[in-house]
XYZ file of C-alpha atoms in Angstrom:
604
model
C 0.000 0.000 0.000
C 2.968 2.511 1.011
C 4.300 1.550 -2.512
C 0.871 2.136 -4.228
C 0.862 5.666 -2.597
C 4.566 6.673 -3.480
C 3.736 5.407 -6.936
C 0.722 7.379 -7.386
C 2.368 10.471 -6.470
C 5.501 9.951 -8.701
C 3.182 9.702 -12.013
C 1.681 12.875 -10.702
C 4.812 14.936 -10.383
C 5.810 13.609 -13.415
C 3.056 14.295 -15.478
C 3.137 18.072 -13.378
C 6.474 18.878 -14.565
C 6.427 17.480 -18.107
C 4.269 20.337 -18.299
C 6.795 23.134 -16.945
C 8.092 23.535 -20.599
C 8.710 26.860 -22.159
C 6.466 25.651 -24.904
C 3.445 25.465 -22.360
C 4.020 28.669 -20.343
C 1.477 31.499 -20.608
C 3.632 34.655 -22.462
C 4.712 36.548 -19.652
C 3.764 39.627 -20.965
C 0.221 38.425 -20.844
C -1.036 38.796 -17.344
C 0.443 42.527 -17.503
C -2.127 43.445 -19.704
C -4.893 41.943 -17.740
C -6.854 44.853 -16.058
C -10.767 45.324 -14.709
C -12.804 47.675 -15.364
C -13.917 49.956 -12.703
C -17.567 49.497 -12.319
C -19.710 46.860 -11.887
C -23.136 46.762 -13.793
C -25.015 44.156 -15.144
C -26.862 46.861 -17.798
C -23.681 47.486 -19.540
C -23.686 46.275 -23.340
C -20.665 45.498 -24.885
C -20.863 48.741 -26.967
C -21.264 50.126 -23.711
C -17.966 48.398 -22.512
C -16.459 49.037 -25.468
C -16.781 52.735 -25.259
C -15.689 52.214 -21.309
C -12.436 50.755 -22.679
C -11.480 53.297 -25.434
C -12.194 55.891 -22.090
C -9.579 54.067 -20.292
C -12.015 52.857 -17.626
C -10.536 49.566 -16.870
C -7.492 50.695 -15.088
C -7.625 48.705 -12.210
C -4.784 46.033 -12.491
C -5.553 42.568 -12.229
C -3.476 41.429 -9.636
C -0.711 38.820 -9.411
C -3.151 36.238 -7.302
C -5.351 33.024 -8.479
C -8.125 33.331 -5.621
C -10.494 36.735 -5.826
C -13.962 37.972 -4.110
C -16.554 38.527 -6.666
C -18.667 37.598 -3.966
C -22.326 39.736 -5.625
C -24.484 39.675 -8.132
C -23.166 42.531 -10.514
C -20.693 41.344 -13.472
C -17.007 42.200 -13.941
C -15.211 43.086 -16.762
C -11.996 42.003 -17.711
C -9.767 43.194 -20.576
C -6.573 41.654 -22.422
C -5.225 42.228 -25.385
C -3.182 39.351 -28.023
C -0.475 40.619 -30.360
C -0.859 39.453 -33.878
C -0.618 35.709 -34.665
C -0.228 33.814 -36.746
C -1.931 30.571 -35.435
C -5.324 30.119 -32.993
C -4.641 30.103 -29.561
C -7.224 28.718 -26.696
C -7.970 31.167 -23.259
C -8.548 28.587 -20.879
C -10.299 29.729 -16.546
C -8.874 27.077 -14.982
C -11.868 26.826 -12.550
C -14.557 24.052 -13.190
C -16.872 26.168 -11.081
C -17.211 29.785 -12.494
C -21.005 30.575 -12.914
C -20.838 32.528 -15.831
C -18.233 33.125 -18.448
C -18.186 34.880 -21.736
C -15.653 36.424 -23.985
C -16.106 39.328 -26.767
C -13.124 39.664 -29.100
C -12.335 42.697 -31.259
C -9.979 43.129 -33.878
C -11.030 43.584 -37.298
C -14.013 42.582 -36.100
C -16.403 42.218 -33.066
C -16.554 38.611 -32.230
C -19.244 37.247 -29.606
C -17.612 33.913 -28.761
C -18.953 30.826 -26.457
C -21.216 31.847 -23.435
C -20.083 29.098 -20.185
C -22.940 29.214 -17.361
C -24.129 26.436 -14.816
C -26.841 28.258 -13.849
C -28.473 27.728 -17.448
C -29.745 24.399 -18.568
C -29.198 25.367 -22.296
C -25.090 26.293 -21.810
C -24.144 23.262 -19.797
C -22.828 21.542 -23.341
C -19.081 22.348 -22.468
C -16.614 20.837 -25.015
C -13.590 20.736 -21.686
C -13.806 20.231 -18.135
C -13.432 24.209 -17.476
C -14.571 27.087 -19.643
C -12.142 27.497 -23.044
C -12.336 29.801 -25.374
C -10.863 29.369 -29.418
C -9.505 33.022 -30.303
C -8.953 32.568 -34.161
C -5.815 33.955 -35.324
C -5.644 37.365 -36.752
C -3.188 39.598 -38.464
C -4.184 42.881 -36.219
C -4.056 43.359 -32.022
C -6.962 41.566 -30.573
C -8.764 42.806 -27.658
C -10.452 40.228 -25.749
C -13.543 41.516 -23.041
C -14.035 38.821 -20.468
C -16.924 39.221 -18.709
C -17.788 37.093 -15.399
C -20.191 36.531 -12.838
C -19.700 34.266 -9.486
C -21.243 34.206 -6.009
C -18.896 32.006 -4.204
C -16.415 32.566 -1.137
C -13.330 32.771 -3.561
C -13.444 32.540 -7.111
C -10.314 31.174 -8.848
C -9.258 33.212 -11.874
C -6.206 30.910 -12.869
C -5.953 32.105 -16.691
C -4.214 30.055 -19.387
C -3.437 32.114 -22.983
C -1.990 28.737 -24.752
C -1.096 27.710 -28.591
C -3.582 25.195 -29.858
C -0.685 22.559 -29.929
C -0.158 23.385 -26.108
C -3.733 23.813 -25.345
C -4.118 19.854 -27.349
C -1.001 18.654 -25.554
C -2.475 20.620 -21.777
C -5.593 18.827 -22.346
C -3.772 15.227 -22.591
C -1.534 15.529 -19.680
C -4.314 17.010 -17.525
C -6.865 14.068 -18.456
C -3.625 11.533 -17.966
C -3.431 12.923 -14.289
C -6.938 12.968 -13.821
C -7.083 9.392 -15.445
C -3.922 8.084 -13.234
C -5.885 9.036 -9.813
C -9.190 7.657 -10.679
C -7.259 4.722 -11.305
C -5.342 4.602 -7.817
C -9.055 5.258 -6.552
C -10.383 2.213 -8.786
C -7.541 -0.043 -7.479
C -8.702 0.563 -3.121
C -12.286 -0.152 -4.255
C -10.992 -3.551 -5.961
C -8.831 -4.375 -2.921
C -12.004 -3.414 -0.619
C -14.443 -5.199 -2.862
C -11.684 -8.286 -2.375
C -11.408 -7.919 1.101
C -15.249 -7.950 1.526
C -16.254 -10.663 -0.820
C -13.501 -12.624 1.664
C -14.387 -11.095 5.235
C -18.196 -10.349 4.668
C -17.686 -7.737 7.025
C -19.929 -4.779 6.395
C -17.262 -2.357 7.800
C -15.190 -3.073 4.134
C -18.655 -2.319 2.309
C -18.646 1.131 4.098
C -15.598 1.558 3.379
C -15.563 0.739 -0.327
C -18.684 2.980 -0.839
C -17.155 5.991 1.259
C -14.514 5.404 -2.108
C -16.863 5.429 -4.586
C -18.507 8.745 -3.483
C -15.053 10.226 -3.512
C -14.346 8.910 -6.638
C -17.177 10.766 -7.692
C -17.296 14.094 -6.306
C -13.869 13.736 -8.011
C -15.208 13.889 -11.121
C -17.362 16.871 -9.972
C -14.257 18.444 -8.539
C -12.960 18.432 -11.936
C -15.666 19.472 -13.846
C -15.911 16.157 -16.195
C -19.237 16.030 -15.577
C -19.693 19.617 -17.397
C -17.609 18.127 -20.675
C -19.769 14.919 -20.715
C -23.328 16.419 -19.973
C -23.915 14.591 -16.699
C -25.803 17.394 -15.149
C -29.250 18.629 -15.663
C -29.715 20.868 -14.054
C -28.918 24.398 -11.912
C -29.174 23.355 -9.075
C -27.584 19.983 -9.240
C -24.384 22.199 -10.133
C -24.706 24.631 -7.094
C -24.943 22.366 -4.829
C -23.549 18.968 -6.326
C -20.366 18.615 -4.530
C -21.957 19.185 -1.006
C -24.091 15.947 -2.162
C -21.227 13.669 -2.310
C -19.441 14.772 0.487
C -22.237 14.254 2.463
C -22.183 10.895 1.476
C -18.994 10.822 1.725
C -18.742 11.295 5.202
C -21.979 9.246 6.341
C -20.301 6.260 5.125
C -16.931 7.135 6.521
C -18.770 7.476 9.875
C -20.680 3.834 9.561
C -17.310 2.665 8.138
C -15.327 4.136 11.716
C -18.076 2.884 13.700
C -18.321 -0.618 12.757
C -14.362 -1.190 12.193
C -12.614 1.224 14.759
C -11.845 -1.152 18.289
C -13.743 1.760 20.940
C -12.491 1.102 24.231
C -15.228 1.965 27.021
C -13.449 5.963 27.874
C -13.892 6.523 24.029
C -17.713 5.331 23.519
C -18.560 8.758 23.242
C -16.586 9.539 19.926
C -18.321 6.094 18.380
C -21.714 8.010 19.419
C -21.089 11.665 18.015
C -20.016 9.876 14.247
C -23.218 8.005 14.549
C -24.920 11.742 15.100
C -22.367 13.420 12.488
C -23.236 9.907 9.699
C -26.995 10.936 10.173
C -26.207 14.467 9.802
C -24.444 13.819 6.296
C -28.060 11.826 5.732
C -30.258 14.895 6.540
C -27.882 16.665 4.202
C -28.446 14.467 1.503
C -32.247 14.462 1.371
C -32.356 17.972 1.844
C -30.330 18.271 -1.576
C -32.484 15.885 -3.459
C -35.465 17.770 -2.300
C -34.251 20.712 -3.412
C -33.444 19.570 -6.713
C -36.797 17.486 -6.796
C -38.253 21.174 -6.035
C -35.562 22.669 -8.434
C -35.045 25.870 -6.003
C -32.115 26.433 -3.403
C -34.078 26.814 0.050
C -30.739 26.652 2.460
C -27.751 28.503 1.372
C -24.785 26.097 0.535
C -22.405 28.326 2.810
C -24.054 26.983 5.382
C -24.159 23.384 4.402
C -20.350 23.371 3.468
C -19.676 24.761 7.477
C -21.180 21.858 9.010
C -19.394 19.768 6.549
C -16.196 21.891 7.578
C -16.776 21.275 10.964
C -17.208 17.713 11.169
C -13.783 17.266 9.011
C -12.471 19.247 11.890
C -13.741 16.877 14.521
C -12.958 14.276 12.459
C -9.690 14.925 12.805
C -9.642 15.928 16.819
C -11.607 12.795 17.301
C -8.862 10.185 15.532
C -6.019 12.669 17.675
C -7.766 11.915 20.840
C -7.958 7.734 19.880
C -4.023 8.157 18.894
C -3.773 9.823 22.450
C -5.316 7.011 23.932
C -3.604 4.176 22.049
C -6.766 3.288 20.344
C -5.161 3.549 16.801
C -1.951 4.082 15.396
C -0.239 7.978 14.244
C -0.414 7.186 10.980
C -4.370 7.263 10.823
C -3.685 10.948 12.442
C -1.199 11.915 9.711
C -3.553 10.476 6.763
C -6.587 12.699 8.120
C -4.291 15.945 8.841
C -3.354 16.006 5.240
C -6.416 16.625 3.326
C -7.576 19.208 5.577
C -4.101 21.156 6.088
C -3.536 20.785 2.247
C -7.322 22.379 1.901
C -6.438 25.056 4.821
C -2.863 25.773 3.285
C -3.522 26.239 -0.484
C -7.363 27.192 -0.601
C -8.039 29.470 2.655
C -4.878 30.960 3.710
C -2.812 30.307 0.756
C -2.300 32.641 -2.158
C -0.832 31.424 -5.139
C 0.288 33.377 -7.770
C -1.007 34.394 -11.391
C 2.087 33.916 -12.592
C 2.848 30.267 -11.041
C 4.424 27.561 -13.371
C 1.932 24.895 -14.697
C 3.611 22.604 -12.859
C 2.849 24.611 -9.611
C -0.979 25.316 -11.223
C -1.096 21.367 -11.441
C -0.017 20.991 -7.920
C -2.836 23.123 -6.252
C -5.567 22.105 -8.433
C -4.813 18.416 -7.316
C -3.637 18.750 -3.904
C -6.715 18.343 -2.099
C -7.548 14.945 -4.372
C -3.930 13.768 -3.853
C -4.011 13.806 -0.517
C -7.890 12.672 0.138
C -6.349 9.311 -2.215
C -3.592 9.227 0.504
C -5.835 9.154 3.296
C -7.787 6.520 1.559
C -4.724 4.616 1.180
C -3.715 5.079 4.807
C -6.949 3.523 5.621
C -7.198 0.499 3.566
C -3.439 -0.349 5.221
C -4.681 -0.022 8.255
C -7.461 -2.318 7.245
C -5.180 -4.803 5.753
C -3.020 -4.502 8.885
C -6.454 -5.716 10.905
C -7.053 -8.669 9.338
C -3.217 -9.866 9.357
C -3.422 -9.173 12.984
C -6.519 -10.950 13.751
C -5.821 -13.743 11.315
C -2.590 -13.987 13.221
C -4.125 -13.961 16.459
C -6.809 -16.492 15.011
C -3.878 -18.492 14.205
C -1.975 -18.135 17.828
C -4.868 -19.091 19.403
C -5.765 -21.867 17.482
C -2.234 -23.156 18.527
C -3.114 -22.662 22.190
C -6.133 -24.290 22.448
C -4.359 -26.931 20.587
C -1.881 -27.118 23.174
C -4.612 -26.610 26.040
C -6.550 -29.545 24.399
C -3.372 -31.823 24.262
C -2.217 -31.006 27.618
C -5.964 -31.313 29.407
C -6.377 -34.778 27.492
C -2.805 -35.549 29.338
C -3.869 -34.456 32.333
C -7.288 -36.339 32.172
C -5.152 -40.041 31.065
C -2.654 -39.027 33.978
C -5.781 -38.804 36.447
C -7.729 -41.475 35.416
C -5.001 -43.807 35.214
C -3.925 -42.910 38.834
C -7.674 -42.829 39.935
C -7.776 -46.356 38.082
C -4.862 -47.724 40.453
C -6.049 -46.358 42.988
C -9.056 -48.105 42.794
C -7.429 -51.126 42.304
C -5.056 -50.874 45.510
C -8.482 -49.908 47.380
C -10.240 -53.051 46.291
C -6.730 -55.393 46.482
C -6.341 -54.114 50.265
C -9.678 -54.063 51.647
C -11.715 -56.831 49.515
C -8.621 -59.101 48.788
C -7.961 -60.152 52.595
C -11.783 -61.209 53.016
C -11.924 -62.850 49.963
C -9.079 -65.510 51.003
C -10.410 -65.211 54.802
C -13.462 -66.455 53.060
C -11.989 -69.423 50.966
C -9.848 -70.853 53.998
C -13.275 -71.050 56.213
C -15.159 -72.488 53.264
C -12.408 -74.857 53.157
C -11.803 -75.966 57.099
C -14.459 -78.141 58.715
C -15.813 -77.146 62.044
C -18.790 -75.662 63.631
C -17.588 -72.675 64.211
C -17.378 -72.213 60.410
C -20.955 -70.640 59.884
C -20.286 -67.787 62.621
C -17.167 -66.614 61.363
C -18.609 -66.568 57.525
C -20.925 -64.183 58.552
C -18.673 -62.289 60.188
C -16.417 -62.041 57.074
C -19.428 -60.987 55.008
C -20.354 -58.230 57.602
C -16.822 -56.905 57.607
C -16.993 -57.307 53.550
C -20.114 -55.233 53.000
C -19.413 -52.239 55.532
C -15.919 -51.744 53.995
C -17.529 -52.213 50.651
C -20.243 -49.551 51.611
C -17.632 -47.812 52.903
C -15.407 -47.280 49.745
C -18.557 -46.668 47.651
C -19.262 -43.600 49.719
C -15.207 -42.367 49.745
C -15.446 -42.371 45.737
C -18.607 -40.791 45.934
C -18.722 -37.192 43.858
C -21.821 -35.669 44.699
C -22.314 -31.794 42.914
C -21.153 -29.780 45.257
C -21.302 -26.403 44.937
C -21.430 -23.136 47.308
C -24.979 -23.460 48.472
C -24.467 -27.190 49.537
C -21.124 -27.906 50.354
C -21.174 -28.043 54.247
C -24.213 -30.501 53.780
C -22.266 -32.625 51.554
C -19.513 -32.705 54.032
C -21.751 -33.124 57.060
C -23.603 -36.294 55.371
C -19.943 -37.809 54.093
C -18.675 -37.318 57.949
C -21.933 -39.382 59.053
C -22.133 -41.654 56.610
C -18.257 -42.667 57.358
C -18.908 -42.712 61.036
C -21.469 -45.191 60.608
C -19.370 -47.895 58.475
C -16.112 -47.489 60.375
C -14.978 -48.733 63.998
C -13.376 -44.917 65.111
C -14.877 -41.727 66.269
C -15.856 -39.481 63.364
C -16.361 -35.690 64.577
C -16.835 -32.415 62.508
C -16.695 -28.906 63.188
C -17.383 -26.556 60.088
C -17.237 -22.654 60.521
C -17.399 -21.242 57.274
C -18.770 -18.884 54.884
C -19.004 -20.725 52.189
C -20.605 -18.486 49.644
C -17.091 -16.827 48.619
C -15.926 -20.619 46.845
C -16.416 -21.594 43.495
C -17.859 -25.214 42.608
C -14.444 -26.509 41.567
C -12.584 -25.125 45.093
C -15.895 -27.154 46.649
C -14.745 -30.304 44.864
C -11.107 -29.866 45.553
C -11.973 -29.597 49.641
C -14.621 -31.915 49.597
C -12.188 -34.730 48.170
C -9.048 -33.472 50.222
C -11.279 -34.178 53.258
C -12.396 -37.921 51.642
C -8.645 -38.701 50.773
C -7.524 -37.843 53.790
C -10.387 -39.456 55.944
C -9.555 -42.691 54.148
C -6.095 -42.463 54.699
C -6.549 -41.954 58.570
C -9.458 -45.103 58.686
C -6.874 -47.550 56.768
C -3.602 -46.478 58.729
C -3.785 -44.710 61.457
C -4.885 -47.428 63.861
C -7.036 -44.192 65.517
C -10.016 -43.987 67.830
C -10.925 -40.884 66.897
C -10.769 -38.617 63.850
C -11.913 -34.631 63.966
C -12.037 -32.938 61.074
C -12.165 -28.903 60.816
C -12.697 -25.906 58.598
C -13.159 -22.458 59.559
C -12.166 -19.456 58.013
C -9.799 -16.263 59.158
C -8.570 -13.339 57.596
C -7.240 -14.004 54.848
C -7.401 -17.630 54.550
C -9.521 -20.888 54.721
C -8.224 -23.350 57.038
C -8.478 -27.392 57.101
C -7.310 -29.398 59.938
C -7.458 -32.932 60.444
C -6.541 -34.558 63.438
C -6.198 -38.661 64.917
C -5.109 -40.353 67.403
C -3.172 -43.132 66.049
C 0.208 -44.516 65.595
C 1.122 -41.988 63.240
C 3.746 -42.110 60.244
C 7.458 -41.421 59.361
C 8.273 -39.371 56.444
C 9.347 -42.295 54.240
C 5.724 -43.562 54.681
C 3.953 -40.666 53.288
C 3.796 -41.555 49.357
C 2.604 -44.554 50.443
C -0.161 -42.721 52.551
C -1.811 -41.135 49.304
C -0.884 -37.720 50.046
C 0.082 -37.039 46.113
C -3.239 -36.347 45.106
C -4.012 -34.077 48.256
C -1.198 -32.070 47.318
C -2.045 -31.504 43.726
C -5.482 -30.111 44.836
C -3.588 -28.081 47.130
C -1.401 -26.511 44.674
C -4.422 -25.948 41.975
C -5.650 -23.749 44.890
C -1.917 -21.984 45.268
C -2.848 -23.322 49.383
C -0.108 -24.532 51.845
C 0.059 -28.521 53.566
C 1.837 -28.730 56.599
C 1.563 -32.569 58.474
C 2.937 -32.755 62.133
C 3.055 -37.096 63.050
C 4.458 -38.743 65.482
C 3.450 -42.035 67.743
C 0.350 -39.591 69.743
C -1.137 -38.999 66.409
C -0.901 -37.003 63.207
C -2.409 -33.573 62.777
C -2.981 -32.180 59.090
C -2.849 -28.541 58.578
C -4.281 -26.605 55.210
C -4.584 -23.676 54.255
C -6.064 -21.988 51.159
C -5.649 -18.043 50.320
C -8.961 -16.196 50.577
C -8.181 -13.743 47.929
C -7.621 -16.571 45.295
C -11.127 -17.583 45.684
């Protein structure tokens, strides 16, 4: 994109200063005889102005400046004169916009040549993009009366006094610029049509059709559609530029809106360009109603100030989300040129009547240039989007690869300890009655019957018993110290020791997996105490200080050394301990082991 920009403006500057040629200067000498005549009046005949002129009454100067105030509704007169020549030579305004144009030229003879006016349906047939005029060649002096009426802020006067080679050979390099930026314009609406047909997001459609409306007040800018008859009528041209940049802007805003990544302090800016894309919309209909009415009821100076002012707040708006880190400078720079390039060259600049061609090109295509930059800027940072998310798409596709992978490891390495786990639980506890069982079944006395039953008893209470440690109820907050009242009952009832519980806690600060992780600490460790301790009595604690949830479990049984404590099924106690970033801390000895947990508040 940066090398579709740098591009764009190297044809330009070429095609500017192939035209700084001797061959396609204005004669020097030409602009000093350029002078207005002092009066304004819209009753004056050419006779009239004639007879003003041989009274020397147009002795005010015409100065050495492009942009002037004929800001009323009286006509000026303007007077030249053209040596002898030998060969026709075209007088060209280079201003699109002039509302009325027409030249008388006297030499031999009085000539009445081509009347230019947008305010008249009839003279709209232009046969260039801005008003020309063929002065035939003629062997005396020719005095040329130019006389011309516009309302507007400034009125550009850029005049042109060419040969008709230069004016043919003007013509082709100005339609090759004009031609080279539509193109650059053309080529952003292909890569947003691309991008859209690929995304489907409607941010790229906004975008693409904020494009095309440029593209065509473009074409308005430069008066093409004056050459090629595209207008109808008067008030279409008065006001047919506001139109489109209404447009313009409404789809800009929808286009910012839907794309830009607002952050919650900068909601507010995503709000005012939904008011300023509905303004551009009352805009709009309040144009074609006008020209469905075919009167001006709202004066276009006042239209082109709101437009004025939202370009301005346009631009505040994307400082103040560069300022914030919301999006990068270079969106900043890209909206600061069009509208210091319009400030700079149209409102306090003041070029000069006698600038080159090449400098005439340069401020007649400034604004475009850098409104195609801009657009540029913004389709990059588009681009730049969609590599990042597709990047990001692809980074965390990769992670929730690796999360998959590593959970599925996680859940093997579980069940398969869970799995021999179960299998040392039913070995130890089921495996001794089961042979118990076989020897009785296999000696022969009276007693035999008695001590069967007994076996069985034993069999089903520990059976009962381990069903009800591998129990997983759902626990959550609301029922957790039921669950672990029932377990402590349950387990007191099967087994020979002393359960007792004492539960202080608040338990509506844990979440359901912390519930499961203490609920089956508590059953490991219960289990552990019932199959090794050799205890009378088991009490088993939680309350809750400060800043942390406590555990304690306590027996009074033979205790174990530190080389026993794998074997005691403490590994899976300490990985729920560590999911909960909590702290184990076992005190045994031959009086009893005591069990000590704790579990940071703030983490849960």
């Amino acid at each position: 994109m940066k090398n579709l920009v740098k591009l764009s403006l190297l044809f330009i500057l070429i095609a500017c200063f192939s035209c700084n040629t001797p061959t396609l200067n204005t004669p020097s000498n030409f602009y000093k005889s350029l002078h207005f005549l002092n009066q304004k009046n819209d009753s004056l005949s050419i006779e009239n102005v004639i007879d003003l002129y041989d009274k020397n009454q147009f002795n005010i100067p015409f100065e050495n400046k492009v942009f002037y105030d004929l800001k009323n509704k009286e006509t000026s007169w303007i007077h030249f004169k053209i040596n002898p020549q030998k060969e026709n030579f075209y007088f060209l305004i280079w201003n699109p916009f002039l509302e009325y144009g027409k030249i008388y030229t006297r030499s031999d003879t009085l000539k009445e040549l081509q009347t230019f006016s947008l305010l008249d349906k009839n003279l709209l047939n232009w046969k260039y993009r801005i008003p020309t005029w063929k002065i035939a060649k003629s062997n005396f002096e020719t005095d040329v009366f130019l006389k011309i009426k516009d309302n507007r802020e400034k009125t550009t006067l850029k005049f042109l006094l060419l040969s008709e080679y230069n004016y043919h050979l003007f013509s082709q390099i100005d339609y090759a610029v004009i031609a080279l930026q539509i193109g650059v314009l053309l080529v952003l609406i292909v890569i947003a049509i691309f991008l859209f047909s690929g995304k489907r997001k409607k941010a790229i459609f906004w975008y693409a059709l904020y494009v095309a409306f440029c593209i065509i007040e473009f074409i308005l800018y430069k008066g093409l559609d004056l050459q090629y008859n595209f207008a109808y009528s008067p008030v279409f041209q008065i006001s047919k530029r506001i139109l489109f940049q209404a447009l313009s802007i409404t789809s800009m805003m929808f286009f910012f809106i839907n794309f830009y990544p607002f952050v919650k302090r900068t909601q507010f800016i995503k709000k005012i360009y939904l008011i300023i894309a509905y303004l551009g919309l009352v805009i709009s209909c309040i144009f074609i109603f006008e020209y469905t009415q075919n009167k001006i009821y709202i004066n276009k100076v006042y239209l082109y100030s709101i437009l004025r002012i939202c370009a301005l707040f346009i631009l505040g708006s994307h400082l103040y989300l560069i300022i914030k880190k919301v999006l990068p400078i270079y969106l900043g720079v890209a909206f600061l040129l069009p509208i210091s390039g319009f400030f700079i060259f149209y409102v306090f600049g003041e070029p000069k009547q006698t600038i080159s061609l090449t400098g005439s090109f340069l401020v007649d295509n400034i604004y475009p240039v850098m409104i195609t930059i801009e657009m540029s800027f913004i389709l990059y940072y588009i681009i730049r989007q969609f590599v990042k998310s597709e990047f990001l798409a692809i980074k965390l596709s990769n992670e929730n690869l690796e999360l998959r992978n590593s959970f599925q490891d996680n859940i093997l390495k579980i069940e398969h300890e869970e799995k021999n786990k179960l299998v040392s639980d039913v070995h130890d506890t089921f495996g001794g009655y089961i042979e118990a069982l076989k020897l009785r079944l296999l000696q022969n006395n009276k007693n035999t019957p008695e001590k069967i039953q007994q076996i069985l008893d034993a069999f089903n209470r520990d059976y009962r018993y381990l069903l009800n440690s591998l129990y997983a109820p759902k626990i959550n907050s609301n029922n957790f110290i039921e669950n672990l009242v029932e377990f402590c009952s349950k387990i007191d009832g099967l087994t020979e020791q002393k359960i007792t519980h004492n539960f202080r806690l608040d338990n509506s600060s844990l979440s359901q997996q912390d519930c499961l992780h203490l609920y089956r600490i508590i059953s490991e460790l219960t289990t552990n105490a019932i199959k090794h301790s050799k205890a009378n009595e088991i009490k088993i604690s939680i309350y809750q200080n400060k800043n942390d949830i406590v555990l304690e479990l306590k027996d009074d049984g033979v205790g174990f050394t530190e080389n026993n404590k794998k074997g005691f099924g403490l590994n899976n106690v300490k990985t729920r301990i560590a999911q909960m970033n909590g702290n184990l801390a076992i005190d045994s000895n031959s009086n009893g082991t005591s069990i000590y947990i704790t579990i940071p508040t703030k983490r849960v």
